CSV table of C-alpha atoms in Angstrom, one decimal:
chain,number,residue,atom,x,y,z
A,1,MET,CA,105.1,81.4,118.1
A,2,THR,CA,102.2,80.3,116.6
A,3,ARG,CA,101.1,81.7,113.3
A,4,PRO,CA,97.3,82.5,112.5
A,5,PRO,CA,95.8,80.4,109.5
A,6,PHE,CA,96.6,82.3,107.0
A,7,GLN,CA,93.3,82.0,105.3
A,8,ARG,CA,93.0,84.9,108.1
A,9,PHE,CA,96.3,86.6,107.5
A,10,LEU,CA,94.7,87.0,104.3
A,11,ASP,CA,91.0,88.9,105.4
A,12,GLU,CA,92.8,90.2,107.7
A,13,HIS,CA,95.2,92.6,105.6
A,14,GLY,CA,94.5,91.9,102.1
A,15,ARG,CA,92.4,95.5,101.9
A,16,PRO,CA,94.8,97.0,103.2
A,17,VAL,CA,97.6,95.6,101.4
A,18,LEU,CA,95.5,96.0,97.6
A,19,ALA,CA,94.6,100.1,99.0
A,20,PHE,CA,98.5,100.0,99.8
A,21,LEU,CA,99.3,98.8,96.6
A,22,ARG,CA,96.9,100.8,94.0
A,23,ALA,CA,98.2,104.2,95.3
A,24,MET,CA,101.8,102.8,94.5
A,25,VAL,CA,102.0,101.0,91.2
A,26,GLY,CA,97.9,102.2,90.4
A,27,HIS,CA,94.3,100.1,89.5
A,28,HIS,CA,95.5,98.2,86.7
A,29,ASP,CA,98.6,96.5,88.2
A,30,ALA,CA,97.5,96.4,91.9
A,31,GLU,CA,96.4,92.8,91.7
A,32,ASP,CA,99.2,91.4,90.1
A,33,CYS,CA,102.3,93.3,93.2
A,34,PHE,CA,99.0,91.8,94.6
A,35,GLN,CA,99.4,87.7,94.0
A,36,GLU,CA,102.8,88.7,94.6
A,37,THR,CA,103.1,89.6,97.8
A,38,PHE,CA,100.9,87.0,99.3
A,39,ILE,CA,102.5,84.1,97.3
A,40,ALA,CA,105.8,85.7,98.9
A,41,ALA,CA,104.5,85.7,102.2
A,42,LEU,CA,102.6,82.3,101.9
A,43,ARG,CA,106.7,81.6,101.3
A,44,ALA,CA,107.8,83.7,104.2
A,45,TYR,CA,105.5,82.7,106.5
A,46,ASP,CA,107.4,81.1,109.0
A,47,ARG,CA,109.3,83.9,109.3
A,48,MET,CA,106.7,86.7,109.9
A,49,ASP,CA,107.3,89.3,112.5
A,50,GLY,CA,104.6,88.4,115.2
A,51,ARG,CA,105.0,91.7,116.9
A,52,HIS,CA,103.9,93.7,113.2
A,53,PRO,CA,102.5,91.0,110.9
A,54,ARG,CA,100.8,94.3,108.9
A,55,ALA,CA,104.0,95.8,108.7
A,56,TRP,CA,105.8,93.1,107.4
A,57,VAL,CA,103.1,92.6,104.2
A,58,MET,CA,103.3,95.9,103.7
A,59,THR,CA,106.7,95.4,103.1
A,60,ILE,CA,106.8,92.9,100.9
A,61,ALA,CA,104.6,94.6,99.2
A,62,ARG,CA,106.7,97.8,98.9
A,63,ARG,CA,109.1,95.6,97.4
A,64,LYS,CA,106.9,93.7,95.1
A,65,ALA,CA,105.7,97.0,93.9
A,66,ILE,CA,109.3,98.0,93.3
A,67,ASP,CA,110.7,95.0,91.5
A,68,HIS,CA,107.2,96.0,88.7
A,69,HIS,CA,108.3,99.2,88.3
A,70,ARG,CA,111.9,98.3,87.2
A,71,ALA,CA,110.0,95.3,84.7
A,72,ARG,CA,108.1,97.6,83.5
A,73,ALA,CA,111.6,99.8,82.9
A,74,ARG,CA,113.1,96.8,81.5
A,75,ARG,CA,110.5,96.0,78.6
A,76,PRO,CA,111.0,96.9,75.3
A,77,GLU,CA,107.4,98.3,74.2
A,78,PRO,CA,107.2,101.6,73.9
A,79,HIS,CA,104.8,103.4,76.5
A,80,ASP,CA,104.0,106.9,77.2
A,81,GLU,CA,104.2,107.0,80.8
A,82,LEU,CA,107.4,107.2,83.0
A,83,PRO,CA,108.4,104.0,85.6
A,84,GLU,CA,108.0,105.5,88.1
A,85,VAL,CA,104.5,106.9,87.3
A,86,PRO,CA,101.6,104.5,87.8
A,87,ALA,CA,98.6,104.5,85.7
A,88,ALA,CA,95.9,107.0,87.5
A,89,GLU,CA,92.0,105.7,87.9
A,90,PRO,CA,89.4,107.4,89.5
A,91,ALA,CA,88.2,105.7,92.1
A,92,GLY,CA,84.8,106.9,92.0
A,93,GLY,CA,82.9,109.7,93.4
A,94,LEU,CA,84.7,113.3,93.4
A,95,GLY,CA,85.1,112.6,89.8
A,96,ASP,CA,88.1,115.8,88.9
A,97,LEU,CA,89.5,115.9,92.3
A,98,ASP,CA,90.0,112.1,92.3
A,99,GLY,CA,92.0,111.6,89.5
A,100,GLU,CA,94.1,115.0,90.5
A,101,ILE,CA,94.7,113.0,93.9
A,102,TRP,CA,96.0,109.8,91.6
A,103,SER,CA,97.8,111.6,89.5
A,104,ALA,CA,99.5,113.5,92.1
A,105,VAL,CA,100.1,110.3,94.1
A,106,ALA,CA,101.6,109.2,90.8
A,107,GLU,CA,104.4,112.1,90.7
A,108,LEU,CA,106.1,111.5,94.1
A,109,SER,CA,109.4,109.7,94.7
A,110,GLU,CA,108.6,106.2,95.9
A,111,ALA,CA,110.0,106.7,99.2
A,112,GLN,CA,107.3,109.8,99.1
A,113,ARG,CA,104.2,107.3,97.8
A,114,ALA,CA,104.8,104.4,100.0
A,115,ALA,CA,104.4,107.2,103.2
A,116,VAL,CA,101.5,108.0,101.9
A,117,ALA,CA,99.7,104.8,100.5
A,118,LEU,CA,101.0,103.6,103.9
A,119,ARG,CA,99.3,106.3,105.9
A,120,PHE,CA,96.3,107.7,103.7
A,121,ALA,CA,95.7,104.3,101.1
A,122,ALA,CA,96.5,100.9,103.9
A,123,ASP,CA,95.4,103.5,107.4
A,124,LEU,CA,98.3,102.4,108.9
A,125,ALA,CA,98.8,103.6,112.9
A,126,TYR,CA,102.3,105.4,112.7
A,127,ARG,CA,103.6,102.9,114.6
A,128,GLU,CA,103.0,100.5,112.1
A,129,ILE,CA,104.1,103.4,109.4
A,130,ALA,CA,107.4,102.9,111.4
A,131,ALA,CA,108.0,99.3,111.6
A,132,ALA,CA,107.4,99.2,107.7
A,133,LEU,CA,109.7,101.6,106.9
A,134,ASP,CA,112.4,100.4,109.2
A,135,CYS,CA,112.0,103.7,111.4
A,136,SER,CA,111.5,105.5,114.5
A,137,GLU,CA,107.9,106.8,115.3
A,138,ASP,CA,108.9,110.2,115.3
A,139,ALA,CA,110.7,110.2,111.8
A,140,ALA,CA,107.6,108.1,110.1
A,141,ARG,CA,105.3,111.3,111.1
A,142,ARG,CA,108.2,113.8,109.6
A,143,ARG,CA,108.1,111.3,106.2
A,144,VAL,CA,104.2,111.2,106.1
A,145,SER,CA,103.8,114.9,107.0
A,146,ASP,CA,107.1,115.9,104.0
A,147,ALA,CA,105.3,113.9,101.6
A,148,LEU,CA,101.4,115.0,102.3
A,149,ARG,CA,103.5,118.3,102.1
A,150,GLU,CA,104.6,117.6,98.4
A,151,LEU,CA,101.8,116.0,97.7
A,152,ARG,CA,99.7,118.8,98.7
A,153,ARG,CA,102.2,120.7,95.9
A,154,ASN,CA,101.1,118.2,92.9
A,155,ILE,CA,97.6,118.6,93.6
A,156,ASP,CA,97.6,122.9,93.3
A,157,ARG,CA,100.2,121.9,90.1
A,158,GLU,CA,97.0,119.9,89.1
A,159,GLU,CA,94.5,122.4,89.5
A,160,ALA,CA,96.4,125.0,87.5
A,161,LEU,CA,96.6,122.9,85.1
A,162,ARG,CA,93.1,123.4,84.2
B,1,MET,CA,98.9,126.0,98.5
B,2,SER,CA,96.6,123.3,99.0
B,3,GLY,CA,94.5,122.6,102.0
B,4,LEU,CA,92.8,119.7,101.2
B,5,ASP,CA,92.0,117.2,103.9
B,6,THR,CA,93.5,114.1,104.9
B,7,LYS,CA,90.2,112.8,105.3
B,8,THR,CA,88.8,113.6,101.9
B,9,ILE,CA,92.9,112.1,100.5
B,10,ALA,CA,92.3,108.8,102.5
B,11,GLY,CA,88.9,108.3,101.2
B,12,VAL,CA,90.1,108.7,97.8
B,13,LEU,CA,92.6,106.7,98.5
B,14,GLY,CA,91.3,104.3,101.0
B,15,PHE,CA,88.7,103.2,98.9
B,16,GLU,CA,88.0,100.2,99.4
B,17,ALA,CA,86.8,97.0,96.8
B,18,ASP,CA,86.0,93.6,97.1
B,19,MET,CA,89.0,92.0,97.3
B,20,GLY,CA,87.1,88.6,96.8
B,21,ALA,CA,87.8,87.2,93.2
B,22,ALA,CA,91.7,88.2,93.9
B,23,ALA,CA,91.7,86.4,97.2
B,24,ALA,CA,90.5,83.3,94.9
B,25,ARG,CA,92.8,83.8,92.4
B,26,LEU,CA,95.6,83.5,94.6
B,27,ALA,CA,94.8,80.9,96.6
B,28,GLU,CA,94.2,78.7,93.6
B,29,ARG,CA,97.9,79.9,92.6
B,30,ALA,CA,98.9,79.3,95.7
B,31,ASN,CA,97.7,75.7,95.1
B,32,ARG,CA,99.5,75.3,92.2
B,33,GLU,CA,103.0,76.2,93.6
B,34,GLY,CA,102.8,73.7,96.3
B,35,LEU,CA,102.5,75.9,99.1
B,36,VAL,CA,98.8,75.1,100.5
B,37,ASP,CA,99.2,72.6,103.4
B,38,VAL,CA,95.9,72.4,103.9
B,39,ALA,CA,92.6,73.6,101.8
B,40,TYR,CA,89.3,73.2,103.2
B,41,ALA,CA,85.7,74.5,102.1
B,42,THR,CA,81.8,74.9,103.1
B,43,LEU,CA,79.9,73.0,102.4
B,44,ASP,CA,75.6,72.8,103.0
B,45,THR,CA,74.0,70.0,104.7
B,46,PRO,CA,70.6,69.0,105.7
B,47,LEU,CA,72.3,69.3,109.2
B,48,GLY,CA,73.4,72.7,108.1
B,49,THR,CA,77.0,74.2,107.1
B,50,ALA,CA,79.6,71.4,107.3
B,51,LEU,CA,83.5,71.9,106.6
B,52,VAL,CA,86.1,69.3,105.0
B,53,ALA,CA,89.5,69.8,104.6
B,54,ASN,CA,92.5,68.1,102.7
B,55,THR,CA,96.0,67.6,102.3
B,56,SER,CA,98.0,66.1,99.5
B,57,ARG,CA,97.6,63.1,101.2
B,58,GLY,CA,93.9,63.1,101.4
B,59,LEU,CA,90.5,64.2,103.5
B,60,VAL,CA,92.1,65.5,106.8
B,61,ARG,CA,89.0,67.1,108.6
B,62,VAL,CA,85.2,67.0,108.4
B,63,MET,CA,83.1,69.1,110.7
B,64,LEU,CA,80.1,68.9,111.5
B,65,PRO,CA,77.3,71.3,111.0
B,66,ASN,CA,77.0,74.1,113.9
B,67,ASP,CA,80.5,73.5,115.0
B,68,SER,CA,82.5,76.9,114.6
B,69,VAL,CA,84.3,77.1,111.0
B,70,ASP,CA,86.5,80.4,112.5
B,71,GLU,CA,87.6,77.5,115.2
B,72,ILE,CA,88.0,74.6,113.7
B,73,VAL,CA,90.4,76.5,111.1
B,74,GLU,CA,92.9,78.0,114.2
B,75,ARG,CA,92.9,74.2,115.4
B,76,ILE,CA,94.0,73.0,112.0
B,77,ALA,CA,96.7,76.2,111.7
B,78,ARG,CA,97.7,74.8,115.1
B,79,GLU,CA,97.6,70.5,114.7
B,80,LEU,CA,98.6,70.2,110.9
B,81,SER,CA,99.9,73.9,109.8
B,82,PRO,CA,99.3,77.0,109.5
B,83,ARG,CA,99.2,76.9,105.9
B,84,VAL,CA,96.1,76.5,105.1
B,85,LEU,CA,93.2,78.2,102.8
B,86,GLU,CA,90.2,78.0,101.9
B,87,LEU,CA,90.0,76.7,98.2
B,88,PRO,CA,86.6,75.0,97.3
B,89,ALA,CA,88.1,73.7,94.4
B,90,ARG,CA,90.6,71.6,95.5
B,91,LEU,CA,87.8,69.8,97.8
B,92,ASP,CA,85.5,69.4,94.7
B,93,LEU,CA,85.4,65.4,95.4
B,94,GLU,CA,84.9,65.2,98.4
B,95,ARG,CA,81.7,67.7,98.6
B,96,ARG,CA,80.8,66.0,96.1
B,97,GLU,CA,80.6,63.1,97.9
B,98,LEU,CA,79.3,64.1,101.0
B,99,ASP,CA,76.3,65.9,98.5
B,100,GLU,CA,75.9,62.4,97.5
B,101,TYR,CA,75.6,60.8,100.9
B,102,PHE,CA,73.0,63.0,102.0
B,103,SER,CA,70.8,62.7,99.6
B,104,GLY,CA,71.0,59.0,99.6
B,105,ARG,CA,72.9,58.6,96.1
B,106,ARG,CA,76.5,57.4,98.0
B,107,ARG,CA,76.9,54.4,100.3
B,108,GLU,CA,80.4,54.6,100.1
B,109,PHE,CA,83.3,56.9,99.8
B,110,ASP,CA,86.1,56.0,97.7
B,111,LEU,CA,88.8,59.2,99.3
B,112,GLU,CA,91.9,59.1,100.1
B,113,ILE,CA,91.9,59.8,103.8
B,114,ASP,CA,95.0,61.5,105.5
B,115,TRP,CA,94.9,59.9,109.8
B,116,SER,CA,97.5,62.8,110.6
B,117,LEU,CA,94.8,63.9,113.2
B,118,THR,CA,94.8,61.0,114.6
B,119,LYS,CA,96.0,59.3,117.8
B,120,PRO,CA,99.0,56.7,116.6
B,121,GLY,CA,98.6,53.6,117.9
B,122,PHE,CA,95.6,52.1,119.2
B,123,TYR,CA,93.0,55.0,119.0
B,124,ARG,CA,94.6,55.1,115.1
B,125,GLU,CA,93.9,51.9,114.3
B,126,VAL,CA,90.5,51.9,115.8
B,127,LEU,CA,89.0,54.5,113.8
B,128,ARG,CA,90.7,53.2,110.5
B,129,THR,CA,88.9,49.8,111.4
B,130,ALA,CA,85.8,51.7,111.8
B,131,GLU,CA,86.5,52.9,108.4
B,132,ARG,CA,87.1,49.7,106.7
B,133,LYS,CA,85.0,47.4,108.4
B,134,LEU,CA,81.8,49.2,109.2
B,135,PRO,CA,79.6,49.4,106.2
B,136,TYR,CA,76.5,51.9,105.4
B,137,GLY,CA,73.4,51.2,107.7
B,138,ALA,CA,75.7,48.6,109.6
B,139,THR,CA,76.3,49.1,113.4
B,140,ALA,CA,78.6,47.9,115.7
B,141,SER,CA,79.5,48.0,119.4
B,142,TYR,CA,82.3,49.3,121.0
B,143,GLY,CA,83.5,46.2,122.3
B,144,GLU,CA,82.9,44.6,118.5
B,145,VAL,CA,85.2,47.4,117.0
B,146,ALA,CA,87.9,47.8,120.6
B,147,ALA,CA,88.1,43.3,119.0
B,148,TRP,CA,88.3,44.5,115.4
B,149,ALA,CA,91.4,46.9,115.8
B,150,GLY,CA,93.3,43.6,118.3
B,151,SER,CA,91.5,44.8,121.6
B,152,PRO,CA,88.8,43.0,122.5
B,153,ARG,CA,88.5,44.5,126.6
B,154,ALA,CA,89.3,47.7,125.2
B,155,TYR,CA,85.7,49.3,124.3
B,156,ARG,CA,86.7,52.0,126.6
B,157,ALA,CA,89.2,53.3,125.0
B,158,ALA,CA,88.0,52.7,121.6
B,159,GLY,CA,84.7,54.9,122.8
B,160,SER,CA,87.2,57.3,123.2
B,161,ALA,CA,89.2,57.1,119.9
B,162,LEU,CA,85.7,57.1,118.1
B,163,GLY,CA,84.6,59.9,120.5
B,164,HIS,CA,87.8,62.0,119.2
B,165,ASN,CA,87.2,61.0,115.5
B,166,PRO,CA,88.3,64.2,113.1
B,167,ILE,CA,86.7,63.0,110.0
B,168,PRO,CA,82.8,62.1,111.4
B,169,ILE,CA,80.5,61.0,108.8
B,170,VAL,CA,83.0,59.3,106.5
B,171,VAL,CA,85.2,57.4,109.0
B,172,PRO,CA,81.6,56.3,110.3
B,173,CYS,CA,81.4,56.4,114.7
B,174,HIS,CA,78.0,57.2,114.1
B,175,ARG,CA,77.5,53.3,113.3
B,176,VAL,CA,79.0,52.4,117.0
B,177,LEU,CA,76.4,51.8,119.3
B,178,ARG,CA,76.8,50.7,123.1
B,179,ALA,CA,76.4,46.2,123.4
B,180,GLY,CA,72.5,46.9,124.4
B,181,GLY,CA,71.6,48.9,121.6
B,182,GLU,CA,71.7,52.5,122.9
B,183,LEU,CA,72.8,54.8,120.7
B,184,GLY,CA,75.3,55.8,123.1
B,185,ASN,CA,77.5,59.8,122.0
B,186,TYR,CA,78.5,61.7,119.1
B,187,GLY,CA,80.1,64.1,118.8
B,188,GLY,CA,77.3,66.1,117.1
B,189,GLY,CA,75.0,65.4,119.6
B,190,PRO,CA,73.1,62.2,119.4
B,191,ALA,CA,70.1,63.8,117.3
B,192,MET,CA,73.0,64.2,114.3
B,193,LYS,CA,73.5,60.1,115.1
B,194,GLU,CA,70.6,59.4,114.7
B,195,PHE,CA,69.5,61.5,112.1
B,196,LEU,CA,72.1,59.8,109.6
B,197,LEU,CA,71.7,56.2,111.1
B,198,ARG,CA,68.2,56.6,110.4
B,199,LEU,CA,69.0,57.9,106.8
B,200,GLU,CA,71.0,54.8,106.0
B,201,GLY,CA,68.2,52.8,107.4
B,202,ALA,CA,69.6,51.5,110.2
B,203,VAL,CA,66.7,52.1,112.5
B,204,GLU,CA,63.5,52.9,112.1
């Protein structure tokens, strides 16, 4: 299979991957993970899944996000945040609601966060989400819907604290 | 229970920011790690936007203005390696020398050349010969170049080799004319060939 030029691969998938990573590890650390992801993708480019290239690179991105959290958990410096919770940052425009959504995302489990991030940050179709999560399309829909329910609960809790 | 709609959630989480700086830093890091088989960059010339590409061995491709950057990059991916990234920093020297050439401040290029995109054998020899033996401001006929390359009668093959030159300007196929002095063919079109010959003072 002829692979497209990597520059084109980067142009096509870079932004959704960056959005996905922001949801997974927060704005501050997303770029580091972005570099790690695409360096790994470039190394493994020969083995790319040609049917689902975006799901393929999202899978790499997710692994890098997990690695990132593990590395943070191991670091001896004191920090206030739990390893599972990425720094929340408002994306702009909606003020408080923005911050609530990011915080609520941060509170999800890794698996639920991944489902939400793939669907709402990276805007993947369910067929691709299924490929990224290695499950059926039906299962992908269920996971997203379950995660969304949990996200809404978290948002309500955030709102109640105001 | 929040009825917060998915459109709002997607609007916040999917907020698109600029990837440009991250992509540039990625290309530089990939290069440091030896992962960029082919690097390319565009440059402005009096004739329009050109493109140059190199491998670790040297300059491998020059795209003349008005060809399509996307198409050339696709072909590079097919013919050389898909590990191709835009990386101006690695093409600094090539871009500078071509700039100097177009502004009349340079007559000879001192660039390493990667001949991988040329057909091995006689075709490659024709192009190497042109690069070595045809200086700025001079011209030669297809027959002469064929003779230099070792087959005096193979002027048609020489013409074909020069017509498939992947590194125009630096490998000076524009300096090769028909025996009668007519300009002959040129990949970038006759107007471009004439422009380059005039620039070099080879024609009035």
